[in-house]
Coordinates of C-alpha atoms and ligand atoms in Angstrom, one line a residue:
X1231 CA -74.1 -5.6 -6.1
X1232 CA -74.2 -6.1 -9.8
X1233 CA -72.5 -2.3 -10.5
X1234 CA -69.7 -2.9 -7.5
X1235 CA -68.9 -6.4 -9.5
X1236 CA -68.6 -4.1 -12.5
X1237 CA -66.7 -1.9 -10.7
X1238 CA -64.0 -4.4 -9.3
X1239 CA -63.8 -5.7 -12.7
X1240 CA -63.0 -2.4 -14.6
X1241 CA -60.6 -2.2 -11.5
X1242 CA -58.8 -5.2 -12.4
X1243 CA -58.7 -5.1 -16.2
X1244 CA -57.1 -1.4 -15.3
X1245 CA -55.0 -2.4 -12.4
X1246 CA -50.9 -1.2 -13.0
X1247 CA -48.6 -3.9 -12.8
X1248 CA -46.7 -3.6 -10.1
X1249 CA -43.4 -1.0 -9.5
X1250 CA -40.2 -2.8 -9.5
X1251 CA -36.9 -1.3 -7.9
X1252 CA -34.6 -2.3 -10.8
X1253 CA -30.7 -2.0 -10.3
X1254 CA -29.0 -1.9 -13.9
X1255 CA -25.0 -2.4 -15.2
X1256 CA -24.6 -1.2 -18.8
X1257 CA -27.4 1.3 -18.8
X1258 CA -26.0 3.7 -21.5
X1259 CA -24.6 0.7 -23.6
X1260 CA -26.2 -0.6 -26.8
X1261 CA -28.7 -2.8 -25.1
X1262 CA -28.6 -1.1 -21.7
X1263 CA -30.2 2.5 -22.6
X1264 CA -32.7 1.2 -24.9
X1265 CA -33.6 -1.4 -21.5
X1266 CA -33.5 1.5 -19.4
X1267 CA -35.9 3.6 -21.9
X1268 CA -38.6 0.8 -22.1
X1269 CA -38.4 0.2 -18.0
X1270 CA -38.9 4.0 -16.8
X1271 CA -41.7 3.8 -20.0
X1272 CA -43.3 0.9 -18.1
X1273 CA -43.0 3.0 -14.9
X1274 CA -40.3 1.2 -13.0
X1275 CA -38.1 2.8 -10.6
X1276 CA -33.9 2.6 -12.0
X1277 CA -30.9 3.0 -10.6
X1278 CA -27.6 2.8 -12.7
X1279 CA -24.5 1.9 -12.1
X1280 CA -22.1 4.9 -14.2
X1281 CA -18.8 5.1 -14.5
X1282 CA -18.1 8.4 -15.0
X1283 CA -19.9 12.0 -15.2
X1284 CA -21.0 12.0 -18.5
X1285 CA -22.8 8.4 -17.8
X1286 CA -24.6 9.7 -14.5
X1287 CA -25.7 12.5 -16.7
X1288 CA -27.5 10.7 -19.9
X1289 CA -29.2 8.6 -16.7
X1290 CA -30.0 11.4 -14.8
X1291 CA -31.4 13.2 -18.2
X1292 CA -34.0 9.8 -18.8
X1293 CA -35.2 9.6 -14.7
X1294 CA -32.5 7.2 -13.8
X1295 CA -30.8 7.4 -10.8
X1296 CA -26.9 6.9 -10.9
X1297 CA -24.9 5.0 -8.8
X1298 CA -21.2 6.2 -9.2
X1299 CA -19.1 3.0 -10.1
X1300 CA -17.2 0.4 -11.7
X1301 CA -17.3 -3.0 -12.4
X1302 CA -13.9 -3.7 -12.0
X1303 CA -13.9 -2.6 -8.5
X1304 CA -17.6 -3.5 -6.9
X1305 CA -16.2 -4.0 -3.3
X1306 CA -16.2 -0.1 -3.5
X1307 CA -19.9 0.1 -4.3
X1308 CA -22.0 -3.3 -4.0
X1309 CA -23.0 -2.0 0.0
X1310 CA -24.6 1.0 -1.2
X1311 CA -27.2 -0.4 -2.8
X1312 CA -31.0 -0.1 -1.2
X1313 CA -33.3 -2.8 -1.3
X1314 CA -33.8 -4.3 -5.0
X1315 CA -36.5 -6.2 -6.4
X1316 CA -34.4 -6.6 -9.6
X1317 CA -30.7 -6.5 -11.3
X1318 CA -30.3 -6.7 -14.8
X1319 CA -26.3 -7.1 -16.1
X1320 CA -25.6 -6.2 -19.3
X1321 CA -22.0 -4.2 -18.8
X1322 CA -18.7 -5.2 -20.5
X1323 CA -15.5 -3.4 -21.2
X1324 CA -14.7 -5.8 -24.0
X1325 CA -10.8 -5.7 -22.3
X1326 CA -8.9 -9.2 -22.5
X1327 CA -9.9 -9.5 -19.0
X1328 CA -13.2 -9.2 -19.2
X1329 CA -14.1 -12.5 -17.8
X1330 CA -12.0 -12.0 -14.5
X1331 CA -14.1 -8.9 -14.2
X1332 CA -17.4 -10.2 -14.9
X1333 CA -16.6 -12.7 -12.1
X1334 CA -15.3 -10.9 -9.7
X1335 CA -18.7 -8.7 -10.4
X1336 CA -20.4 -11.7 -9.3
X1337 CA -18.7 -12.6 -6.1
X1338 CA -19.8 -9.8 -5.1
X1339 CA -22.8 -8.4 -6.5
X1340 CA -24.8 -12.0 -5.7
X1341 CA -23.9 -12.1 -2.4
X1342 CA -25.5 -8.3 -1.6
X1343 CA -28.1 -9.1 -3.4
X1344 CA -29.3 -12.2 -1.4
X1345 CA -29.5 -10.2 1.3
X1346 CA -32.6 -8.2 0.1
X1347 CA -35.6 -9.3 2.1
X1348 CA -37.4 -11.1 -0.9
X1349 CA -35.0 -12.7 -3.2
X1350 CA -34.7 -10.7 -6.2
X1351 CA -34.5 -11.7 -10.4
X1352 CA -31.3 -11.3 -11.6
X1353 CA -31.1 -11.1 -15.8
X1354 CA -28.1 -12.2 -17.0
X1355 CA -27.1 -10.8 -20.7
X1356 CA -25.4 -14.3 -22.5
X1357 CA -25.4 -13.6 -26.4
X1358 CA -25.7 -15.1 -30.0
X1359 CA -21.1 -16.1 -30.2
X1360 CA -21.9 -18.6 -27.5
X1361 CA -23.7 -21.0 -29.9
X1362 CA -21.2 -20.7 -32.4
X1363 CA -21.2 -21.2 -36.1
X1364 CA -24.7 -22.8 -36.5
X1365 CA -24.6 -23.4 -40.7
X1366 CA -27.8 -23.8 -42.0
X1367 CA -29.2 -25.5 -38.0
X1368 CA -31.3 -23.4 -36.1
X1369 CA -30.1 -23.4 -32.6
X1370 CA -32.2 -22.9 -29.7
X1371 CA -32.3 -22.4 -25.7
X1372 CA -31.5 -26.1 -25.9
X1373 CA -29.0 -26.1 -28.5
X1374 CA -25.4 -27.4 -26.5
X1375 CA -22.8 -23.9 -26.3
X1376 CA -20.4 -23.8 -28.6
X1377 CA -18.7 -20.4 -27.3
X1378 CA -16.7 -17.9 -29.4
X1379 CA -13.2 -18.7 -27.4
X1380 CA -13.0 -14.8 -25.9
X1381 CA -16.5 -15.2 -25.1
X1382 CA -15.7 -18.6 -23.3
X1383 CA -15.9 -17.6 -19.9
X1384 CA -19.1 -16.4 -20.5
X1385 CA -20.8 -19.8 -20.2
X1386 CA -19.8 -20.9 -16.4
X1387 CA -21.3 -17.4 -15.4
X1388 CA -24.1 -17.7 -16.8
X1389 CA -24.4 -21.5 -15.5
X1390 CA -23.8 -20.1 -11.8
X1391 CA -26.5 -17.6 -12.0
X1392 CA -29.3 -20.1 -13.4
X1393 CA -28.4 -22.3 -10.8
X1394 CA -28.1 -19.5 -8.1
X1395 CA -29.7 -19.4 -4.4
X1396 CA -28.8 -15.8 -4.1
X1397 CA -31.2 -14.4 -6.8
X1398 CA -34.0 -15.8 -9.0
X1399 CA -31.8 -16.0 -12.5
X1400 CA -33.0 -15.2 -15.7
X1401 CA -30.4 -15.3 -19.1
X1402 CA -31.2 -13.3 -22.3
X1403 CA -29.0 -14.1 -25.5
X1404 CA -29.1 -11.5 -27.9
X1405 CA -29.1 -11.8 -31.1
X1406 CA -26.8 -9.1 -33.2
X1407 CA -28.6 -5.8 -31.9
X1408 CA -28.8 -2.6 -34.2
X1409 CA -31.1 0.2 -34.0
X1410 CA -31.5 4.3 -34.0
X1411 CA -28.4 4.7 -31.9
X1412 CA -26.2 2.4 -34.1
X1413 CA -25.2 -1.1 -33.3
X1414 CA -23.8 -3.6 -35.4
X1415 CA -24.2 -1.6 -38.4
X1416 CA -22.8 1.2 -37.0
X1417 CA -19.1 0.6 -38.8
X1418 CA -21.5 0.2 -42.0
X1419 CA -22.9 3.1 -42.3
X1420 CA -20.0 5.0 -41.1
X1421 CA -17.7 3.7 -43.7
X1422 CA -20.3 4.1 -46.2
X1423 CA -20.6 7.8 -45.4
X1424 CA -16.8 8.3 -45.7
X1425 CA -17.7 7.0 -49.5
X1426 CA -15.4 3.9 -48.4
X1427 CA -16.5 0.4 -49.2
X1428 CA -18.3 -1.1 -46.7
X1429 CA -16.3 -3.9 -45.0
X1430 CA -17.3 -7.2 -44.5
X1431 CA -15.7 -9.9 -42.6
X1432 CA -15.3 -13.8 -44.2
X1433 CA -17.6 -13.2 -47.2
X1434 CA -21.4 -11.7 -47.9
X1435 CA -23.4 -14.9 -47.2
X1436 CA -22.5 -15.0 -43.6
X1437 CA -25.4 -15.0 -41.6
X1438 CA -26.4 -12.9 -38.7
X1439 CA -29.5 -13.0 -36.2
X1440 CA -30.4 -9.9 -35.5
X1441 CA -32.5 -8.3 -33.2
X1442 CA -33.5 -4.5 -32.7
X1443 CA -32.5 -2.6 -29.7
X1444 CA -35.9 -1.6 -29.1
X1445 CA -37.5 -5.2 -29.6
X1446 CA -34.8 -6.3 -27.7
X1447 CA -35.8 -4.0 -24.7
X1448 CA -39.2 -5.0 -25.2
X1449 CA -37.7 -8.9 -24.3
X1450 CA -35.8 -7.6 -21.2
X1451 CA -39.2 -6.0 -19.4
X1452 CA -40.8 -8.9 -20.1
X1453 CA -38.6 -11.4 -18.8
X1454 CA -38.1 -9.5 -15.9
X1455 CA -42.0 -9.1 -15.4
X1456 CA -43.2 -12.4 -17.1
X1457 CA -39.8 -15.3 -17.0
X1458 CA -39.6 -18.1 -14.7
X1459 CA -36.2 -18.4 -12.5
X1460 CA -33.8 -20.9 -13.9
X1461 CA -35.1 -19.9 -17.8
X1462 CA -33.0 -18.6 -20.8
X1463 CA -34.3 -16.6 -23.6
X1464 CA -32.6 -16.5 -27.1
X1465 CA -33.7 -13.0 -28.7
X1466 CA -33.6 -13.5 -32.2
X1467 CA -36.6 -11.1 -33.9
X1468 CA -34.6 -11.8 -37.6
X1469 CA -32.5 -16.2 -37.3
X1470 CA -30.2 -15.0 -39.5
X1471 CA -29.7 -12.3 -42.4
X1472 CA -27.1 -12.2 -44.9
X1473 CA -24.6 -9.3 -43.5
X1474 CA -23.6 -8.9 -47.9
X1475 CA -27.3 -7.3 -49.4
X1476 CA -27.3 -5.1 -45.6
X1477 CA -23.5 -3.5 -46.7
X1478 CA -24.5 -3.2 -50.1
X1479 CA -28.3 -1.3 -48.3
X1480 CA -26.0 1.4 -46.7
X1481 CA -23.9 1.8 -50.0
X1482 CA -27.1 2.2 -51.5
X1483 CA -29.3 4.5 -49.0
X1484 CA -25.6 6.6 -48.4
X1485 CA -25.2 7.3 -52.2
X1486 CA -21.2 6.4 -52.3
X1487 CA -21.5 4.4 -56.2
X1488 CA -20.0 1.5 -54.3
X1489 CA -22.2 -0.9 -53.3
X1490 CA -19.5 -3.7 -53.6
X1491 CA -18.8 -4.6 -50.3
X1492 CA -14.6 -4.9 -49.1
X1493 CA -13.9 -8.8 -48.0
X1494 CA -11.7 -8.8 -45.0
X1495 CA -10.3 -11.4 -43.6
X1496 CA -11.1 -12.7 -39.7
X1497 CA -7.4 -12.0 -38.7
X1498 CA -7.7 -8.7 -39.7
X1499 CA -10.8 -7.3 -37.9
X1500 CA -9.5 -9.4 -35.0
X1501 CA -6.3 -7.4 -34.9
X1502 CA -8.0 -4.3 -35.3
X1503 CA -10.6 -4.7 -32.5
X1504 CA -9.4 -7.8 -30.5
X1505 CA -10.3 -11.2 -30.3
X1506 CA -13.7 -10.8 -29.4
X1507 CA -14.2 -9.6 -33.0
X1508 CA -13.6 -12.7 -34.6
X1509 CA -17.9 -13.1 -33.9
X1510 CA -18.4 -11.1 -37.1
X1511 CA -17.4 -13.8 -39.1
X1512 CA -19.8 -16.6 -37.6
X1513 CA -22.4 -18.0 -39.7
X1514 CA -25.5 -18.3 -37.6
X1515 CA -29.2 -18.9 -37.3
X1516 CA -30.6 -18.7 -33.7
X1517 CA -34.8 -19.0 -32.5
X1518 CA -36.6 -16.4 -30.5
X1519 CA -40.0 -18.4 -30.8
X1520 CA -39.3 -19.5 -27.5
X1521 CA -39.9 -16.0 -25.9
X1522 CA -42.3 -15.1 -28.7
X1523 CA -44.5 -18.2 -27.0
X1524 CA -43.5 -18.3 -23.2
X1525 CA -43.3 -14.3 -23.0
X1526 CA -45.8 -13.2 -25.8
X1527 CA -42.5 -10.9 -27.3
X1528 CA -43.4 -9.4 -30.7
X1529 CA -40.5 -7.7 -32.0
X1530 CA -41.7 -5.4 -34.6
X1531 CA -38.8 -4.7 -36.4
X1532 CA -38.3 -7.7 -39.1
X1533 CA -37.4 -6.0 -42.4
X1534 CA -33.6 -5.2 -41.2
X1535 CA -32.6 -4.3 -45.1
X1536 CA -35.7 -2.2 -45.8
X1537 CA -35.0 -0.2 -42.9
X1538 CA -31.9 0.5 -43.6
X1539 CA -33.3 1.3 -47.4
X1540 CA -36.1 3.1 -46.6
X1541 CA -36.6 3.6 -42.7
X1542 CA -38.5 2.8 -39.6
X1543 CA -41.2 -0.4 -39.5
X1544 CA -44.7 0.3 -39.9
X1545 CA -46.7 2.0 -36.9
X1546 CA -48.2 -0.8 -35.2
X1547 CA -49.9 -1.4 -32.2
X1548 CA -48.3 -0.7 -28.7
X1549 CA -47.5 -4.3 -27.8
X1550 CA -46.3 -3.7 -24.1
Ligands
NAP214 N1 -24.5 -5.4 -29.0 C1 -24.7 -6.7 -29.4 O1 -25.0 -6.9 -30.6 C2 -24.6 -7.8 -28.4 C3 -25.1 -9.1 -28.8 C4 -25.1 -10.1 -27.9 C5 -24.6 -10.0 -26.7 N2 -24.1 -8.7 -26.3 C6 -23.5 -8.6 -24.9 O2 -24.3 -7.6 -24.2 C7 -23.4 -6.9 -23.3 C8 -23.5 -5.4 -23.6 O3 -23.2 -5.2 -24.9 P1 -23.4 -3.7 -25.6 O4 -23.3 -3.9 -27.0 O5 -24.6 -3.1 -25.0 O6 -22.1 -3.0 -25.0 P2 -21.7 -1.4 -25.0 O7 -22.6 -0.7 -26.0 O8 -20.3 -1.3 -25.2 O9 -22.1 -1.0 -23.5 C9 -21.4 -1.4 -22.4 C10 -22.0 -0.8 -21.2 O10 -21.2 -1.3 -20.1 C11 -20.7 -0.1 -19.4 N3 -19.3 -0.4 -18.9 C12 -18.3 -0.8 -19.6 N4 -17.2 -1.0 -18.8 C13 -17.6 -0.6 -17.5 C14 -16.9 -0.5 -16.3 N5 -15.6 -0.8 -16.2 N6 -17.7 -0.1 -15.2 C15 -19.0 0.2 -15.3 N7 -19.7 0.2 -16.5 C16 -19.0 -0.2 -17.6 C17 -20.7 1.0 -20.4 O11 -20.7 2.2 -19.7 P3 -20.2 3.6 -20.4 O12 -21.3 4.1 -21.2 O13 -19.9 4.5 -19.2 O14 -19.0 3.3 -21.2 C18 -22.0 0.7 -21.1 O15 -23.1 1.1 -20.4 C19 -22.0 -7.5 -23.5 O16 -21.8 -8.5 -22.6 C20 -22.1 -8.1 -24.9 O17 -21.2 -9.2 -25.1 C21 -24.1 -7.7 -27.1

């Protein structure tokens, strides 16, 4: 009796947590491979949506199954899908109609997904430009939106899925993501390689949360294990670093002799990427102790100008 009570409990302290079927939109975008990466790690089963070859490929290469198709056109697509205990949405063409897309996504994608036997989580990906310039304030899950305007329709979205019958919704807001495969500092460091000045839009004290792709990731599989339906999860592992000492980093680490950074005005960046890039100049701060407390996330990754100086974080312990 007492070895089988030993037995069961060695059972249970061992026992896998459960295999998810996990649909994904974005999964060879910033935030979407490094998901993708720390879900098949965790041993859930992935499917993809790609849009093109080269898409199905680098899914196929990391076990995930591809699911030729577009977001602008899910009619084509949404009835293919198999039984889902999970969809996590983090695609976005960045196009002027990008909200039109996103909803049109959602007219249909919701209603094929409520027709999976159990209802499944649905993680919606918000992000950091809906709170708007913060200042010195710290804003949090709570914290009323104040969205970037190209980044406006973003809000009602993300209102229909929390409040959604269809699917049990989840929203993550990144915080400004960077990691091995660039990111946000991505421009940086190429511009610092070309021996250019590094650019910086609105001036060197403007703040950004950042977060690291593979912290991030980290966030997503727990949420989609561990969140309640109807939550919202700011992930913020840095509230907000000075974008001015992380140019002047790259100048440094890349060797170019100018570490002064290139001020450039909003307008300017805006023109040359669109609208959507006027984010870069918002001064923010934004919380992630909210997931570090409901979720237990530990983002590793919290020295964003030493890595860029002088590499990776320490090795630490494997914190899934
Ligand atoms: N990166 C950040 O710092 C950050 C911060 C906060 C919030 N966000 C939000 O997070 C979301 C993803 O951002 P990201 O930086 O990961 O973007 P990204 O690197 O540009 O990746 C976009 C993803 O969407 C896919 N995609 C784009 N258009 C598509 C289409 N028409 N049909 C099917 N798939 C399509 C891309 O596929 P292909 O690989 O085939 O092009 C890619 O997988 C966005 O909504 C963004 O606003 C990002």
């Amino acid at each position: 009796m007492r070895i089988e009570s030993h037995v069961l409990l060695w059972a249970g302290f061992h026992r896998k947590r459960p295999t998810l079927r996990v649909f994904v939109l974005g999964g060879t975008g910033r935030i979407g491979s490094a998901v993708v990466r720390e879900l098949v790690g965790r041993g859930h089963q992935l499917f993809a949506l790609a849009r093109s070859d080269a898409s199905a490929a680098r899914l196929d290469h990391i076990g995930v199954t591809a699911i030729a198709g577009d977001i602008g056109s899910p009619e084509a697509w949404v009835a293919t899908l198999r039984p889902l205990d999970a969809a996590i949405h983090m695609a976005c063409d960045f196009n002027t109609d990008m909200g039109a897309v996103d909803r049109r996504l959602l007219d249909a994608l919701l209603p094929a997904l409520a027709t999976n036997k159990q209802r499944p989580r649905f993680l919606y990906t918000g992000g950091c430009w809906l709170f708007g310039a913060t200042g010195d304030d710290l804003a949090t899950e709570q914290t009323p939106f104040r969205p970037l305007p190209a980044f406006a329709w973003m809000v009602p979205q993300l209102q229909r899925v929390l409040a959604s019958t269809e699917v049990d919704g989840i929203v993550i807001h990144p915080a400004m993501v960077y990691g091995r495969e660039g990111g946000v500092f991505d421009r940086f460091a190429r511009e610092a390689a070309a021996g250019q000045a590094v650019r910086v839009v609105a001036n060197e004290a403007v703040r950004w949360p950042l977060v690291h792709a593979e912290d991030l990731a980290q966030l997503y599989a727990l949420a989609l294990e561990r969140a309640r339906p109807g939550s919202s999860y700011i992930g913020a592992a840095v509230e907000g670093f000075p974008v001015g000492p992380i140019a002047r980093a790259f100048a440094r680490r890349l060797g170019t002799g100018n570490e002064t950074p290139q001020i450039i005005p909003t307008d300017a960046i805006a023109a040359e990427l669109g609208e959507w890039a006027r984010g870069y100049a918002l001064d923010q701060r934004l919380s992630g102790a909210k997931a570090r407390r409901d979720l237990g996330w530990t983002p590793r990754h919290l020295d964003p100008e030493g890595e860029i100086l002088f590499g990776g974080p320490p090795e630490g312990p494997d914190t899934k």
